[in-house]
Amino acid sequence: MIINHPLLGPRDSAEFTYLGDASLIERPDWQAEDAADQFHDYLYLRDNPAGEHRELWFHEQGDRSWLVVTRNTLTHEITKVELARDVARSLGRSR
Amino acid sequence: MRYSLLKILAEGLKGNTGWTPVWRNPEPREAYDVVIVGAGGHGLATAYYLAKEFGITNVAVLEKGWLGSGNIGRNTTIIRSNYLLPGNEPFYEFSMKLWEGLEQDFNYNAMVSQRGIINLYHNDGQQAAYLRRANAMRMAGADAVMLSQDEVRRLCPFLDFDNARFPIKGGLMQPRGGTVRHDAVAWGYARGADERGVDIIQNCEVTGFQIEDGVCRGVETSRGKISAKKVAVCVAGSSSRVMSLAGMRLPIESHVLQAFVSEGLKPTIPGVVTFGAGHFYVSQSDKGGLVFGGDLDGYNSYAQRGGLPVVEDVCEGGMAVMPMIGRARLLRGWGGIMDMSMDGSPFIDRTSIDGLYFNGGWCYGGFKATPASGFTYAHLIARDEPHPVAAAYRLDRFQRGAMIDEKGMGAQPNLH
Amino acid sequence: MSTQDNRLSGGLIDRERPLRFRFNGEELQGFQGDTVASALVANGVKLVGRSFKYHRPRGILTAGSEEPNALLTIGEGAYAEPNTRATVAELYDGLSAKSQNHRGPLGFDVMAVNDFLSPFLSAGFYYKTFMWPRAFWEKLYEPIIRKSAGLGALSGEPDPSSYDKGFLHCDLLVIGAGPAGLAAARSAARAGAKVILADEDFRFGGRLNAETYEIDGRPGAVWAEDTAKALAEMENVRLMPRTTVYGAYDHGVYGALERTGDHLPDTDGKPRQVLWRIYTKRALLCAGATERPIAFGDNDRPGVMLASAVRSYANRFAATPGKRIAVFTNNDDGWRTASDLAARGVEVAAVIDPRDGSPRAEIPGASVFMGDAVAGTKGRKAIREITLASGRSLAVDCLAVSGGWNPNLQLTCHQRGKPAWNAEIAAFVPADPLPVGMSVAGAARGALSLQAALTEGQAKAEAALSDLGFKVSGEPVPASSDESFAVTPLWHVKESKRRAWVDLQNDVTVKDVKLAHQEGFLSVEHLKRYTTLGMATDQGKTANVLGLAIMAEQRGISIPEAGTTIFRPPYTPVPIGALAGRARGKDFRPYRLTPSHDWAEEQGAVFVEAGAWMRAQYFPREGETHWRQSVDREVSTTRNSVGVCDVTTLGKVDIQGRDAAEFLNRVYINGFAKLAVGKTRYGMMLREDGIAMDDGTTARLGETHYVMTTTTANAGPVFRHLEFCRQCLWPDLDVHLISTTDGWAQFAVAGPNARKLLQKVVDAEFDISNEGFPFMACGEITVCGGTPARLFRISFSGELAYEIAVPARYGDALIRVLMQAGEEFGVTPYGTEALGVMRIEKGHAAGAELCGTTTAQDLGMGRMVSKKKDCIGNTLSERPELNREDGLRLVGFRPVDKSHALKAGWHFVSKGSPTDMAHDEGWMTSVAFSPSLGHSIGLGFIKSGDTRMGEIVRAVSPATDSDIEVEIVPSHFVDPEGERLRG
């Protein structure tokens, strides 16, 4: 596969390390009343869709960016690649 | 029809005209006691043991494609019970014992061949880890032998002992490990279940569950509604997709695992060998093909195909550990969908929905588990309590912190 | 030497360059330009192998990579390559080939007895027997089956050849250099695109080389040669003959195997084959089509050959497969074989066409039987007679068969594309979705005529290039004849009385397909798996459609209703050695060497693999004959004076920014907010699931500057995790990370004389006295008169100890300086063994304890977890099963009988309990012989270990037959109060 890195252009996916569902960005609040349940769902449960999947890739053999790649798990077609940091900010994550 | 050498001789003499279909192709009935979703190895085994061991024969097994079309038909056929943890080892040893009497039990030669499996180790840390494992196996009643370098060399003189980047220091051997003809397992179970009255319905896709007031009362299928007192899902590879029809999210990701077979060759590798310093394991089939594989491609996929880097990585491992296979040619590769769970171990459990049962999360180790999975799932369905050797395979184990993590990789499925 | 009796005139061989070769020991001759098969044909050799199951005599069926029968072992000794298709193996001088799969000589294979037993060996017979007695399977039945199965044999010796890998990029990859491919490449090249043209053959032209067509008034083969020559001169074109594009992978990446040396007697040290990964913007599949046979009685007899192959041998290789040949065809193209043979003066005995109507061509001297079919053959090791359905018999020595053509659409299926049925040519053709960026032209798409191939090749190339923004010339398409390929399907001849083969290599007959149907194996996948149809090395190229058609007929449904089989890579088998390339032996993975490696080598150090690193394991001195002697000495010297160890492999992460402290506070379980500048702190980090991930020390070098160390094994994963936290979880924290593992050479200097030694090296202006630089201090200093360095007063050994770091380029110099400075103290270098001994003596956790399933509590660090702050893993570490009262605890163990040596991997069982899983209480993680204590010691996890000090338990190892008593003790074996490290 080829991942079109937003800063570096097309790169072979072998340069990257895969983590998983981009929902891992949305780490729950540790002080929430149901934090234990929230963390369980966050860490362990997955939509695991057959189709479009937003997922985290780390450019390990490159610039060390974490990317959010939108990829179809049935066809492997990649339709979008974003810097994970931008995605995190757009989800309201900050400090 | 009972199979035997005599039968073959008799049929051979009359032109093989007397053989009858191995299973029926029945139309689905309106209702069953138990509907099993998925006629893969585990689903068929479940039906077989439900009928044979628990006397429940009013059973349908529904299959989207052809029976045996899942990972039972696409795997590297290895059986072993060389696990470490108390949640796993007794289960896999139970499975091994079932394998050992399986063919006589279902009167079908699945070529259960206990030629042994050797896990090579290459450093002191691995040796210690394998000794720990060997002892766990022995304490669970399985067999395990620690091999010195010389002993490995005697068994597998073709390994690279002299020029290796990661020299072979020894191995953990399970002599009872080996291989089984995978398709024959599906066919044997299907035939045995069918003979006992189970309806195996192929080309029948489950499109929904009938859930009323938190109770599952049947399934909707591409061939109409089918009622059932109990619905047992057994669709590893598609677990998330199917269970999402019941509104459930699972601790599972779907990943692609590639496996390969070479052209047929005269016997050269005695049992199963796994490389401890790279991703490669191999056995040789009775037809002569080297059957080998390695690591997951590493990303979520339902595409049933892998990429080039892993093919090359696996072959590099092969050449590193046994450079005599360089002139053997890779004939065919395939990519199967693995239910990769969050701790690398499976689930056999009830669900939060009454009457709905779940079996899945087998990662890349489902084949060897087929008999035990079927048996213990049947036990759970019939008695509504887990079989003792499968008691740890609960869906709520992550909530409790009771992970069964053989590799110690944590909640990252592609590392298990 | 044979006389090449069957050689004709003409052909694309070089008669000036005769080549000698051996087949089963017999010396024969061919010419440059021959394949092994064509040379065998020229020499009149008919019998070339034995079939898989029945050991039937077999001859050459095809002239291409679809060959099921003519599989030979080519080469000698370690160079012997089994299962090589004679039909694509180029002849070279001195080549040696042997037939396979027979016991005794090829002509008298004793295993041929299987053929007489065939009524009992029908499809799947082995599933129904060999079950009793159970033990006989492994001991008797299976070994016999295994021995008789398989085809060729590996030499058993390491593959002596070298292989290479490469990467290529192009605008358009044209797969196949037949008429469509050449027309496509020509047009694309003229448009200025970067073009790669690859073909598995050593000669471009495809079928043009085997036919008598004309293009633009020239013979087709000449047009092909001229076109290839013109392309070769263009800089934007890369021609790749002998290159099989074997797989279509995601996003336009193709796998290709170039056979760079297989046609040479000696590759002269150069790679034998090169595996290419080709990155394409577009690809055009022009792979042509493969002729398929018709099944009839004894259709596997040597001398039965595909009609197109007969033309290839006659036209291209000037070798006739027979002297009196009959043609059996259900289509117009098959007639060309008769015409071409007759034109070359070969006697054509008859043309048999099952279709009604008038003969499709005038064949001088040939009888024509329309509406008839071949129903059987006779002859033991070669065909000598055919019998027609009408009952007639004809004496022939070769039968050319054509059942129509199957497009070579394999690559279109590599991404799950499913072919569609085309009734007009009675074959499957490519269907959407094709792999992204791929289009198909010519016969591969089902356009079988030459003019169609040329037209489509050019048009599809132009379409692809326009898509990419190239301006295409729109020049006229080369002109040729537009011949007929009309076909009326005939799959098997029902009048056949004897077995009719569908899959020749795997010995699957029409009867087997019928039996599969009878037994309910209806789906094409069941058929394939039950009968092994299409599973042989030819991947069913000539068999699959035939088998499917016969099953469809049995079921009374159409072929497309019966299904199709999906093709997977590779298109033709690829050697494992080529896929591995140079990554084998010592080059399997790169070595990472520490900065003191050269120096350690000079000292005669013994090295050990630590992941990718090579580390000094111990430094034997003269007179030491056992590793323990060296290790004991290194430990004692360090504990009594001073030792130096290269610890560069530990991961190092440079952490800077205003929020660096806050960041550390969130990734470690213990607090880092209050760590003072110039201080170092031990930290433990968890995974989010609450399990211990890694530990190490972090030093605060400045207000906003920290340096973290990780374990060697986790350097990569920890850095990745930290970047995840930084970029994905807390994107606005002002913190930056750089991995500096390779940037700094780091040495531990440990022992009571460590300070004295360092004082000789550290520049005088830096006070490293106990007061000026106390335990856990850190600072940036200079050494050796101004060389920048970092000093940390941390101790893994439990001694007064420092770690000193210099930029990696000074590492070699520093170790030499340290050793020289230490001479007066009798300094010793120590390796990973002594390092391990000393950390076990101090009860420090390492890889065996941080094994991915243990919690901070298990490791005895439960109290470190700060509950006042959020940190990774904090919440989920509170789950009940991770906090059981009887949970595992890391403790020390010593043998009750001190003469016993402990072993890592033993399990613990209470005294009096049985040795079984239910009573398993834990395991030994690490052991060492402690020279300080004079006996073996161990660390391990045992249930409730912290409350069981002094208890005697059994350490059992049923796998190695041992069972001894050990005492649970605190894990700090040496200096439990920690006085030395503060001294």
Coordinates of N, CA and C in Angstrom, one line a residue, chain B residues 66, chain C residues 521-529 533 544 548 551 555 562-565:
Chain B
W66 N -20.2 -21.7 1.0 CA -20.2 -23.2 1.1 C -19.6 -23.6 2.4
Chain C
F521 N -20.0 -32.9 -3.4 CA -19.0 -31.8 -3.4 C -19.3 -30.9 -4.6
L522 N -20.4 -30.1 -4.5 CA -20.9 -29.4 -5.7 C -20.3 -28.1 -5.9
S523 N -20.0 -27.3 -4.9 CA -19.5 -26.0 -5.1 C -18.1 -26.2 -5.7
V524 N -17.7 -25.2 -6.5 CA -16.4 -25.4 -7.2 C -15.3 -25.5 -6.3
E525 N -15.4 -24.8 -5.1 CA -14.3 -24.9 -4.1 C -14.3 -26.3 -3.5
H526 N -15.4 -26.9 -3.3 CA -15.4 -28.3 -2.8 C -14.9 -29.3 -3.8
L527 N -15.2 -29.0 -5.1 CA -14.7 -29.8 -6.2 C -13.2 -29.8 -6.2
K528 N -12.7 -28.6 -6.1 CA -11.3 -28.4 -6.2 C -10.6 -29.1 -5.0
R529 N -11.1 -28.9 -3.8 CA -10.5 -29.4 -2.7 C -10.6 -30.9 -2.6
L533 N -8.3 -30.8 -8.1 CA -8.3 -30.2 -9.4 C -7.7 -28.8 -9.3
N544 N -8.7 -25.9 -15.1 CA -9.8 -25.3 -14.2 C -11.1 -25.2 -15.0
L548 N -14.6 -27.2 -14.3 CA -15.8 -26.4 -14.0 C -17.0 -26.8 -14.9
M551 N -18.4 -30.1 -14.2 CA -19.3 -30.1 -13.0 C -20.6 -29.4 -13.4
R555 N -24.4 -30.9 -13.0 CA -25.4 -30.3 -12.2 C -26.6 -29.8 -13.0
A562 N -22.2 -22.3 -12.1 CA -21.4 -23.2 -11.3 C -20.3 -22.5 -10.6
G563 N -19.9 -21.3 -11.1 CA -18.9 -20.5 -10.4 C -17.6 -20.4 -11.1
T564 N -16.7 -19.8 -10.5 CA -15.3 -19.7 -11.0 C -14.4 -19.8 -9.9
T565 N -13.1 -20.1 -10.1 CA -12.2 -20.1 -9.0 C -11.4 -18.8 -9.1

